[in-house]
Amino acid sequence: MSKILLLEDDYLLSETLKGLLMGEGFEVVHADDGEEALSYSYENSFDLYLFDINVPLLNGLDLLKLLRESGDTTPAFFISAYKDIQTITKAFDSACDDYIKKPFEFDELLVRIKAHILKKNPVLAYGSIAYDLLNKRIFQKEKEVDLGFVEKEIFDLLMRNMGQTIFKEHFFNVMEKPSDVALRVHITKLKQRFSLQVINVKGIGYRLEKI
């Protein structure tokens, strides 16, 4: 499961982003101020930094500069209401990877996040299956396989988080009529179709075992 450090002091925006990103299968650690984010960066390993600029104690620009000076090369995005070229220039001078102006569409942010996190290894292999993460295309023995929307999204969660237990609530987010029974049916169909080694973690969720 890819892990994101979110630095955002706007409560409503941070809660919204956390919910949406977690619904996409990301693990999100949230900080309200720059010093808290700096502490989290020392204590954890992240796949992406998502920083606002105008935050308390230590602003996002200075925070990223400190991280880069310490040798931290984690991909970093700024999400900011600043639209002036001076601030944008400072952001890229501090070695950010992308700059997204507020307000923004979540789908656009998600596309950019996935492109950076997955660009090193956009295809996952599982037995005879090759899965294109960016385009959500499934190939079995080099032949493309079509799935309905819900089963494809469940398959995506399983493959993207292989070896990690996924809370059932994450699966429910992509289901039209979520329930434990309906989820079990979808999982069973996928197990039978692709010979997936999916473990039911009782009362919690499911995990696709690595092979």
Short mmCIF file of C-alpha atoms in Angstrom, two decimals:
data_model
loop_
_atom_site.label_atom_id
_atom_site.label_comp_id
_atom_site.label_asym_id
_atom_site.label_seq_id
_atom_site.Cartn_x
_atom_site.Cartn_y
_atom_site.Cartn_z
CA MET A 1 0.00 0.00 0.00
CA SER A 2 1.51 3.34 -1.08
CA LYS A 3 1.95 5.81 1.77
CA ILE A 4 1.36 9.57 1.48
CA LEU A 5 2.30 12.34 3.92
CA LEU A 6 -0.35 15.07 3.66
CA LEU A 7 0.51 18.51 5.05
CA GLU A 8 -2.66 20.62 5.10
CA ASP A 9 -4.01 22.89 7.84
CA ASP A 10 -7.49 23.33 6.35
CA TYR A 11 -9.55 20.80 8.33
CA LEU A 12 -12.31 20.25 5.76
CA LEU A 13 -9.92 19.91 2.84
CA SER A 14 -7.58 17.58 4.71
CA GLU A 15 -10.45 15.31 5.83
CA THR A 16 -11.84 15.24 2.29
CA LEU A 17 -8.48 14.41 0.75
CA LYS A 18 -7.75 11.74 3.35
CA GLY A 19 -11.09 10.05 2.70
CA LEU A 20 -10.73 10.15 -1.08
CA LEU A 21 -7.12 8.94 -1.10
CA MET A 22 -7.84 6.14 1.37
CA GLY A 23 -10.77 5.14 -0.82
CA GLU A 24 -8.24 4.70 -3.64
CA GLY A 25 -6.16 2.37 -1.48
CA PHE A 26 -3.51 4.79 -0.23
CA GLU A 27 -2.35 5.02 3.36
CA VAL A 28 -2.44 8.66 4.46
CA VAL A 29 -0.61 10.31 7.37
CA HIS A 30 -1.84 13.84 8.05
CA ALA A 31 0.03 16.78 9.60
CA ASP A 32 -1.44 20.18 10.48
CA ASP A 33 1.85 22.09 10.51
CA GLY A 34 5.31 21.88 8.98
CA GLU A 35 7.14 20.82 12.11
CA GLU A 36 4.75 17.90 12.64
CA ALA A 37 5.25 16.87 9.00
CA LEU A 38 9.03 17.05 9.45
CA SER A 39 8.81 14.73 12.46
CA TYR A 40 6.66 12.25 10.52
CA SER A 41 9.17 12.29 7.65
CA TYR A 42 11.96 11.24 10.03
CA GLU A 43 9.88 8.49 11.64
CA ASN A 44 8.37 6.96 8.49
CA SER A 45 9.10 6.13 4.88
CA PHE A 46 6.68 7.66 2.36
CA ASP A 47 6.00 7.20 -1.34
CA LEU A 48 4.79 10.78 -1.82
CA TYR A 49 4.69 14.12 -0.02
CA LEU A 50 1.58 16.24 -0.60
CA PHE A 51 2.27 19.67 0.92
CA ASP A 52 0.34 22.90 1.24
CA ILE A 53 2.64 25.94 1.37
CA ASN A 54 0.95 28.36 3.76
CA VAL A 55 0.89 26.28 6.96
CA PRO A 56 1.87 27.07 10.58
CA LEU A 57 5.34 26.85 12.18
CA LEU A 58 7.28 25.73 9.09
CA ASN A 59 5.92 26.49 5.62
CA GLY A 60 5.85 23.87 2.91
CA LEU A 61 8.62 25.46 0.83
CA ASP A 62 11.08 25.56 3.72
CA LEU A 63 10.07 22.07 4.77
CA LEU A 64 10.82 20.56 1.37
CA LYS A 65 14.10 22.47 1.18
CA LEU A 66 15.16 20.94 4.51
CA LEU A 67 14.16 17.46 3.35
CA ARG A 68 16.07 17.80 0.08
CA GLU A 69 19.16 19.09 1.89
CA SER A 70 19.02 16.00 4.11
CA GLY A 71 19.09 13.76 1.02
CA ASP A 72 15.36 12.91 0.97
CA THR A 73 14.33 12.30 -2.67
CA THR A 74 10.70 11.30 -2.02
CA PRO A 75 8.43 12.69 -4.80
CA ALA A 76 6.71 15.86 -3.57
CA PHE A 77 3.68 17.80 -4.78
CA PHE A 78 2.60 21.23 -3.65
CA ILE A 79 -1.13 22.00 -3.46
CA SER A 80 -1.50 25.71 -2.97
CA ALA A 81 -3.75 28.71 -3.49
CA TYR A 82 -0.69 30.73 -4.55
CA LYS A 83 -0.83 31.30 -8.31
CA ASP A 84 1.97 33.85 -8.76
CA ILE A 85 4.99 32.85 -10.79
CA GLN A 86 7.41 33.80 -7.99
CA THR A 87 5.96 31.22 -5.60
CA ILE A 88 5.72 28.57 -8.30
CA THR A 89 9.35 29.21 -9.21
CA LYS A 90 10.40 28.87 -5.55
CA ALA A 91 8.46 25.60 -5.36
CA PHE A 92 10.34 24.06 -8.26
CA ASP A 93 13.61 25.54 -7.03
CA SER A 94 13.03 23.54 -3.83
CA ALA A 95 12.91 20.41 -6.05
CA CYS A 96 9.21 19.63 -6.00
CA ASP A 97 7.88 17.23 -8.64
CA ASP A 98 4.55 18.94 -9.32
CA TYR A 99 2.55 22.03 -8.37
CA ILE A 100 -1.25 21.97 -8.25
CA LYS A 101 -3.22 25.18 -7.82
CA LYS A 102 -6.24 25.32 -5.53
CA PRO A 103 -9.07 24.75 -6.18
CA PHE A 104 -8.40 21.54 -8.09
CA GLU A 105 -10.30 18.48 -9.28
CA PHE A 106 -9.54 15.39 -7.23
CA ASP A 107 -9.46 13.20 -10.36
CA GLU A 108 -6.66 15.34 -11.80
CA LEU A 109 -4.69 15.11 -8.56
CA LEU A 110 -5.19 11.34 -8.50
CA VAL A 111 -3.93 10.92 -12.07
CA ARG A 112 -0.78 12.87 -11.23
CA ILE A 113 -0.20 10.96 -8.00
CA LYS A 114 -0.53 7.59 -9.69
CA ALA A 115 1.75 8.64 -12.52
CA HIS A 116 4.56 9.48 -10.08
CA ILE A 117 4.11 6.60 -7.66
CA LEU A 118 3.69 3.94 -10.31
CA LYS A 119 6.02 5.17 -13.05
CA LYS A 120 8.90 2.95 -11.90
CA ASN A 121 6.87 -0.25 -12.08
CA PRO A 122 3.53 0.29 -13.83
CA VAL A 123 2.90 -3.43 -14.48
CA LEU A 124 2.42 -6.03 -11.74
CA ALA A 125 2.86 -9.74 -12.37
CA TYR A 126 0.92 -12.44 -10.54
CA GLY A 127 1.29 -15.95 -11.92
CA SER A 128 0.05 -15.80 -15.51
CA ILE A 129 -1.49 -12.35 -14.92
CA ALA A 130 0.05 -9.03 -15.98
CA TYR A 131 -1.76 -6.01 -14.60
CA ASP A 132 -1.32 -2.51 -16.05
CA LEU A 133 -1.77 -0.35 -12.95
CA LEU A 134 -2.09 3.00 -14.69
CA ASN A 135 -4.77 1.92 -17.16
CA LYS A 136 -6.32 -0.87 -15.07
CA ARG A 137 -5.95 -3.42 -17.89
CA ILE A 138 -5.71 -7.11 -17.03
CA PHE A 139 -3.86 -9.63 -19.20
CA GLN A 140 -3.87 -13.37 -18.61
CA LYS A 141 -1.48 -15.39 -20.74
CA GLU A 142 -1.06 -12.24 -22.88
CA LYS A 143 -4.81 -12.05 -23.61
CA GLU A 144 -6.74 -9.09 -22.23
CA VAL A 145 -9.53 -9.92 -19.76
CA ASP A 146 -12.63 -7.78 -19.30
CA LEU A 147 -14.37 -7.41 -15.95
CA GLY A 148 -17.38 -5.45 -14.77
CA PHE A 149 -16.70 -2.15 -13.00
CA VAL A 150 -17.06 -3.44 -9.42
CA GLU A 151 -14.98 -6.59 -9.88
CA LYS A 152 -12.29 -4.62 -11.72
CA GLU A 153 -12.07 -2.12 -8.86
CA ILE A 154 -11.88 -4.93 -6.29
CA PHE A 155 -9.22 -6.66 -8.38
CA ASP A 156 -7.32 -3.35 -8.56
CA LEU A 157 -7.36 -2.95 -4.77
CA LEU A 158 -6.11 -6.49 -4.28
CA MET A 159 -3.28 -6.22 -6.81
CA ARG A 160 -2.22 -2.72 -5.81
CA ASN A 161 -1.96 -3.75 -2.15
CA MET A 162 -0.61 -7.27 -2.60
CA GLY A 163 0.56 -8.72 0.70
CA GLN A 164 -1.35 -6.10 2.71
CA THR A 165 -4.68 -6.56 4.49
CA ILE A 166 -7.32 -4.25 2.96
CA PHE A 167 -10.14 -3.12 5.21
CA LYS A 168 -13.53 -4.17 3.84
CA GLU A 169 -14.65 -0.53 3.96
CA HIS A 170 -12.24 0.21 1.10
CA PHE A 171 -14.00 -2.43 -1.01
CA PHE A 172 -17.39 -1.06 0.00
CA ASN A 173 -16.40 2.32 -1.46
CA VAL A 174 -16.46 0.86 -4.99
CA MET A 175 -19.63 -1.22 -4.58
CA GLU A 176 -23.11 -0.03 -5.51
CA LYS A 177 -24.81 -2.05 -2.78
CA PRO A 178 -22.06 -2.88 -0.29
CA SER A 179 -22.44 -5.78 2.12
CA ASP A 180 -20.27 -8.54 3.53
CA VAL A 181 -22.15 -11.15 1.50
CA ALA A 182 -21.87 -9.23 -1.80
CA LEU A 183 -18.15 -8.63 -1.22
CA ARG A 184 -17.58 -12.32 -0.49
CA VAL A 185 -19.32 -13.23 -3.77
CA HIS A 186 -17.13 -10.84 -5.78
CA ILE A 187 -13.95 -12.10 -4.09
CA THR A 188 -14.91 -15.73 -4.72
CA LYS A 189 -15.51 -15.06 -8.43
CA LEU A 190 -12.12 -13.38 -8.77
CA LYS A 191 -10.37 -16.21 -6.89
CA GLN A 192 -11.90 -18.79 -9.21
CA ARG A 193 -11.26 -16.85 -12.41
CA PHE A 194 -7.63 -15.94 -11.75
CA SER A 195 -6.55 -18.52 -9.14
CA LEU A 196 -5.90 -15.72 -6.67
CA GLN A 197 -4.69 -16.63 -3.19
CA VAL A 198 -6.99 -14.29 -1.27
CA ILE A 199 -7.19 -14.65 2.50
CA ASN A 200 -10.25 -13.61 4.49
CA VAL A 201 -9.06 -11.73 7.56
CA LYS A 202 -12.12 -12.31 9.72
CA GLY A 203 -14.02 -9.17 10.63
CA ILE A 204 -11.40 -6.92 9.02
CA GLY A 205 -11.06 -7.48 5.28
CA TYR A 206 -9.08 -9.44 2.68
CA ARG A 207 -5.45 -9.90 1.66
CA LEU A 208 -3.99 -11.11 -1.62
CA GLU A 209 -1.01 -13.27 -0.72
CA LYS A 210 2.21 -12.85 -2.69
CA ILE A 211 3.31 -15.86 -4.74
#
